[in-house]
PDB file of C-alpha atoms in Angstrom:
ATOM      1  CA  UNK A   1       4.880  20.519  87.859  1.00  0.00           C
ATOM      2  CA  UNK A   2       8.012  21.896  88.995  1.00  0.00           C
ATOM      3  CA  UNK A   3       7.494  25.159  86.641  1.00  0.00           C
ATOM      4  CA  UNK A   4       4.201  25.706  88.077  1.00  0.00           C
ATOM      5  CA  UNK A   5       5.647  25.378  91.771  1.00  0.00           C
ATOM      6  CA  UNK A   6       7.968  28.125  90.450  1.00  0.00           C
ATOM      7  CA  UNK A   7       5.617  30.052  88.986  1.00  0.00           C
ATOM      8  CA  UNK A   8       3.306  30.092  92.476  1.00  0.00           C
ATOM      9  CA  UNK A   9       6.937  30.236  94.651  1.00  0.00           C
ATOM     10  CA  UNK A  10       7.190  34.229  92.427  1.00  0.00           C
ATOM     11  CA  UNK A  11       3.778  35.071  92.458  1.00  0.00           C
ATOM     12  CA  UNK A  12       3.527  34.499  96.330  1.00  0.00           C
ATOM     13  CA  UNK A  13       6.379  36.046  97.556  1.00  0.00           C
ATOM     14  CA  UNK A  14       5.692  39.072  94.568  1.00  0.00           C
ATOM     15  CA  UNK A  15       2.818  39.808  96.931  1.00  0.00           C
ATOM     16  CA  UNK A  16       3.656  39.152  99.856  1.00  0.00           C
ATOM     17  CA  UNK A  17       6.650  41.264  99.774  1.00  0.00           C
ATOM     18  CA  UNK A  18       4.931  43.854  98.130  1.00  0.00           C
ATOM     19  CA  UNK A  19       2.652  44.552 100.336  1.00  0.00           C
ATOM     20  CA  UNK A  20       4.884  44.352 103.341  1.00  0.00           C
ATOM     21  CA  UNK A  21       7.169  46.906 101.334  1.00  0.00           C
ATOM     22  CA  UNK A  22       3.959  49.087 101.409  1.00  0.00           C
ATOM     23  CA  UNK A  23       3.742  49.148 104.422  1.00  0.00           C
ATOM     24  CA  UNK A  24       7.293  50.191 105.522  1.00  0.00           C
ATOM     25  CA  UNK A  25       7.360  52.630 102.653  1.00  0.00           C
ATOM     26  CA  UNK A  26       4.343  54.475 104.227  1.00  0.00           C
ATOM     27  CA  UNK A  27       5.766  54.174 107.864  1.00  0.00           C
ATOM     28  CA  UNK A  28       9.329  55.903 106.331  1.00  0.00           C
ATOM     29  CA  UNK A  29       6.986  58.836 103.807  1.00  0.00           C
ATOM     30  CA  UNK A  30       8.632  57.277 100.688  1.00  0.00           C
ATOM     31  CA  UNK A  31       5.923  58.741  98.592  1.00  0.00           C
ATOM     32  CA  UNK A  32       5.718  59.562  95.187  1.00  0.00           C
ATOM     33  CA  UNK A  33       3.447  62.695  94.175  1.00  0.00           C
ATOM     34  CA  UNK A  34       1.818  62.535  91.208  1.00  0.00           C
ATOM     35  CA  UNK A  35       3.955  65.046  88.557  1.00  0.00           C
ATOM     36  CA  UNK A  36       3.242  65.029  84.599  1.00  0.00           C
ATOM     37  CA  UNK A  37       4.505  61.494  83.384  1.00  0.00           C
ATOM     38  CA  UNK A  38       2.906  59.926  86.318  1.00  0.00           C
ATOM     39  CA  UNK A  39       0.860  57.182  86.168  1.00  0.00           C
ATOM     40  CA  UNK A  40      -0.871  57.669  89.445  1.00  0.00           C
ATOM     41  CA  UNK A  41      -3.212  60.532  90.380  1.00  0.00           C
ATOM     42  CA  UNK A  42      -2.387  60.599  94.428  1.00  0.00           C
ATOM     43  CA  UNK A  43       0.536  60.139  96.056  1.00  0.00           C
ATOM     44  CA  UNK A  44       1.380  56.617  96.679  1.00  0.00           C
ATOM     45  CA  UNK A  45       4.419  54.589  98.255  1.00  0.00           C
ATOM     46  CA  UNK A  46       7.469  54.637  95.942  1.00  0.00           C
ATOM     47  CA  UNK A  47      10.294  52.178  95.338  1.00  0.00           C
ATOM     48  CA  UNK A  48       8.097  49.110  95.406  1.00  0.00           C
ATOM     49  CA  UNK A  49      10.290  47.600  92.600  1.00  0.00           C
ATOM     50  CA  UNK A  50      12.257  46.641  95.373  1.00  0.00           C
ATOM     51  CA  UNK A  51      10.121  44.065  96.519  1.00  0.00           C
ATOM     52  CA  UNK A  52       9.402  42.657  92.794  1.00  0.00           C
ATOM     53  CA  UNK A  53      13.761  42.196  92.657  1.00  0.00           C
ATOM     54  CA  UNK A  54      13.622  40.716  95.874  1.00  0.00           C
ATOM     55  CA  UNK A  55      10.598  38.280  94.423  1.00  0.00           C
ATOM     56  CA  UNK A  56      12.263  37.348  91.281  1.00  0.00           C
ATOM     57  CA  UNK A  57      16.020  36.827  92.519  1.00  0.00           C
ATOM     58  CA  UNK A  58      13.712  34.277  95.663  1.00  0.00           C
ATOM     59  CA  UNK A  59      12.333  32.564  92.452  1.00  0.00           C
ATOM     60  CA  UNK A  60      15.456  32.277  90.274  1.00  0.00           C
ATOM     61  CA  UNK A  61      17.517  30.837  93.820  1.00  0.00           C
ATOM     62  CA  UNK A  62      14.276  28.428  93.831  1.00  0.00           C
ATOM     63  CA  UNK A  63      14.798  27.380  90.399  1.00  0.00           C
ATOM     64  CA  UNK A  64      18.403  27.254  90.683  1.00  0.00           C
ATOM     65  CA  UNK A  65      18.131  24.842  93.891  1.00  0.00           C
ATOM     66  CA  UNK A  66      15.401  22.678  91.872  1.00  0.00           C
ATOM     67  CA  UNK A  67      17.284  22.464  88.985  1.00  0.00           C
ATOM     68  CA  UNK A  68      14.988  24.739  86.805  1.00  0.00           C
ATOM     69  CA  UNK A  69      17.721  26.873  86.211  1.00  0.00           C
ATOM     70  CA  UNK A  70      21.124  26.122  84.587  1.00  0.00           C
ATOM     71  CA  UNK A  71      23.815  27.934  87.007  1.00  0.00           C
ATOM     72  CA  UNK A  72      24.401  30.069  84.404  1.00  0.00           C
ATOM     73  CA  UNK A  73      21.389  31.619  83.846  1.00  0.00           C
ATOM     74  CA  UNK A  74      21.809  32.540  87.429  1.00  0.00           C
ATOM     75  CA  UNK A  75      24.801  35.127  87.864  1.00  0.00           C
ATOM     76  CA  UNK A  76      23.191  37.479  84.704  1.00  0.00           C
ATOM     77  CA  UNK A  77      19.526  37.132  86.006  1.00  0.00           C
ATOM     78  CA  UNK A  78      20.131  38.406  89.253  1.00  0.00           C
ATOM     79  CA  UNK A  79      22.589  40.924  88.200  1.00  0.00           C
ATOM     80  CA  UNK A  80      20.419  42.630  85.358  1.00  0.00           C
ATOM     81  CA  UNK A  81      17.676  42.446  88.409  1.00  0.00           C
ATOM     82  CA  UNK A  82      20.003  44.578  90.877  1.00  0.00           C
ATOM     83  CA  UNK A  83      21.006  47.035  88.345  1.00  0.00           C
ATOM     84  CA  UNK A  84      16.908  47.554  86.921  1.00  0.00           C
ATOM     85  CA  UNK A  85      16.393  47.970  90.637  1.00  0.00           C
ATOM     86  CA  UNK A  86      19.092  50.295  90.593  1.00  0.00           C
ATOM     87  CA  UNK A  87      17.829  52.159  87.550  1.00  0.00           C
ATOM     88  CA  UNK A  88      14.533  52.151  89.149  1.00  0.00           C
ATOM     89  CA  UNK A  89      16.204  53.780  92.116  1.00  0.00           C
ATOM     90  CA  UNK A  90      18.270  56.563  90.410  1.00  0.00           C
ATOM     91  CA  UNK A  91      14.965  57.501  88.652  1.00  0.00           C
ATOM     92  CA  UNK A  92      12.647  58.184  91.401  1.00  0.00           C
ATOM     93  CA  UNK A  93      14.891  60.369  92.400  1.00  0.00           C
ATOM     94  CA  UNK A  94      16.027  62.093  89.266  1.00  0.00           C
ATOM     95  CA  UNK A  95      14.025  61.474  86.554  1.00  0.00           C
ATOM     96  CA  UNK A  96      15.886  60.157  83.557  1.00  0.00           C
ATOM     97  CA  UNK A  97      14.735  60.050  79.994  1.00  0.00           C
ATOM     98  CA  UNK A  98      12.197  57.639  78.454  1.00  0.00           C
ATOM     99  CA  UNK A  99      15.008  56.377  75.892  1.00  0.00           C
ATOM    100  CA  UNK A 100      17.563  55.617  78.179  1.00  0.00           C
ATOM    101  CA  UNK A 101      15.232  54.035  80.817  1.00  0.00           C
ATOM    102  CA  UNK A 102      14.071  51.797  77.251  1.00  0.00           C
ATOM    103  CA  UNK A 103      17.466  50.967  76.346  1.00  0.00           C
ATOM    104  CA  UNK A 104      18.671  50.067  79.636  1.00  0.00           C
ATOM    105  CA  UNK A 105      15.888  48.014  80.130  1.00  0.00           C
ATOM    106  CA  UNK A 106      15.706  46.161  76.954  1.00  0.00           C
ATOM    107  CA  UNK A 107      19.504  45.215  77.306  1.00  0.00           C
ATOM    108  CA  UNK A 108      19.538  44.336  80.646  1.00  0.00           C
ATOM    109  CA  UNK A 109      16.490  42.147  79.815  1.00  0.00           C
ATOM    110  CA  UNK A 110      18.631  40.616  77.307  1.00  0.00           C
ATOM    111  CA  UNK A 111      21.007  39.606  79.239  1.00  0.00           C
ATOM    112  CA  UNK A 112      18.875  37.910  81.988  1.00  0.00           C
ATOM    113  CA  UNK A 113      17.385  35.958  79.232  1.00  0.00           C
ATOM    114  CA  UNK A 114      20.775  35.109  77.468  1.00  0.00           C
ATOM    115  CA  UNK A 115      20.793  31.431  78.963  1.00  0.00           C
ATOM    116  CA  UNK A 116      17.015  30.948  77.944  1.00  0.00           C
ATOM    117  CA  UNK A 117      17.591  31.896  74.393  1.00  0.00           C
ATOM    118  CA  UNK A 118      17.794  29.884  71.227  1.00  0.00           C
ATOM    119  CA  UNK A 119      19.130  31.998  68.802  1.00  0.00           C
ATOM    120  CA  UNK A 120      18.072  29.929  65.805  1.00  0.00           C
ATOM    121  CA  UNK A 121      14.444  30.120  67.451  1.00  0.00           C
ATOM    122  CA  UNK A 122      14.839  33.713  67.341  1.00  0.00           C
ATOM    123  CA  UNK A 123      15.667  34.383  63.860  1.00  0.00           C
ATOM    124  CA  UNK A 124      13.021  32.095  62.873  1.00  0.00           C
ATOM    125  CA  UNK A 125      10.384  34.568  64.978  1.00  0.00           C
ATOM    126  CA  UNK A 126      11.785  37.405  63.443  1.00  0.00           C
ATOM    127  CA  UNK A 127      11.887  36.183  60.109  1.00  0.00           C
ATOM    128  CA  UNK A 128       8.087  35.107  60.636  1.00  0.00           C
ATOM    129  CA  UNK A 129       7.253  38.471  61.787  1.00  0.00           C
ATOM    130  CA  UNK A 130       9.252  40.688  58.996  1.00  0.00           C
ATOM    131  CA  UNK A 131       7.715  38.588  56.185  1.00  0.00           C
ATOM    132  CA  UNK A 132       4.193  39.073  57.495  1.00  0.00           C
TER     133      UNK A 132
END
């Protein structure tokens, strides 16, 4: 039960805040026209990842306070969220390439996860997978 109170405690505040974000993104003209590696065809508030950090690091202090989370999952999961917000940041203003943006990601993701991670459950999956 507690997972699924975690769960609803992200997806809540996900929206809420993004759509309160919206709102003061319009009111300041942080607006992203649409250039070639856009996804969006009209301009449209930018730096909404913002509110998605501010989402998940409200869900991981939930799950720390519940007991969800081990304390240290909590110092790497917020700080690999600050610094994709920060990537996120540095690229809407200048665009950086698609590998670097992949590799910072995938690392960073890595090391929120680190805690979660089993590493004998992981080279079982990948042995599974290469031996398909």
């Amino acid at each position: 039960m507690i997972y699924f109170v975690s769960f609803v405690t992200a997806l809540f505040s996900s929206v809420v805040l993004t759509a309160l974000f919206l709102r003061f993104a319009k009111s300041r003209s942080w607006l992203a026209t649409p250039k070639h590696r856009s996804a969006h065809v009209e301009v449209t508030p930018s730096s909404g990842g913002i509110a998605v950090v501010a989402a998940f690091c409200l869900s991981v202090a939930f799950g720390f306070a519940t007991d969800v989370f081990p304390l240290a999952s909590v110092p790497g999961a917020l700080a690999a969220a600050v610094l994709l917000c920060l990537l996120g940041a540095v690229d809407d203003q200048k665009p950086l390439s698609v590998g670097l943006r992949l590799t910072a990601c995938l690392i960073l993701s890595l090391v929120a996860a680190h805690p979660f991670l089993q590493f004998s459950s992981l080279v079982q999956f990948a042995t599974a997978i290469l031996s398909v």
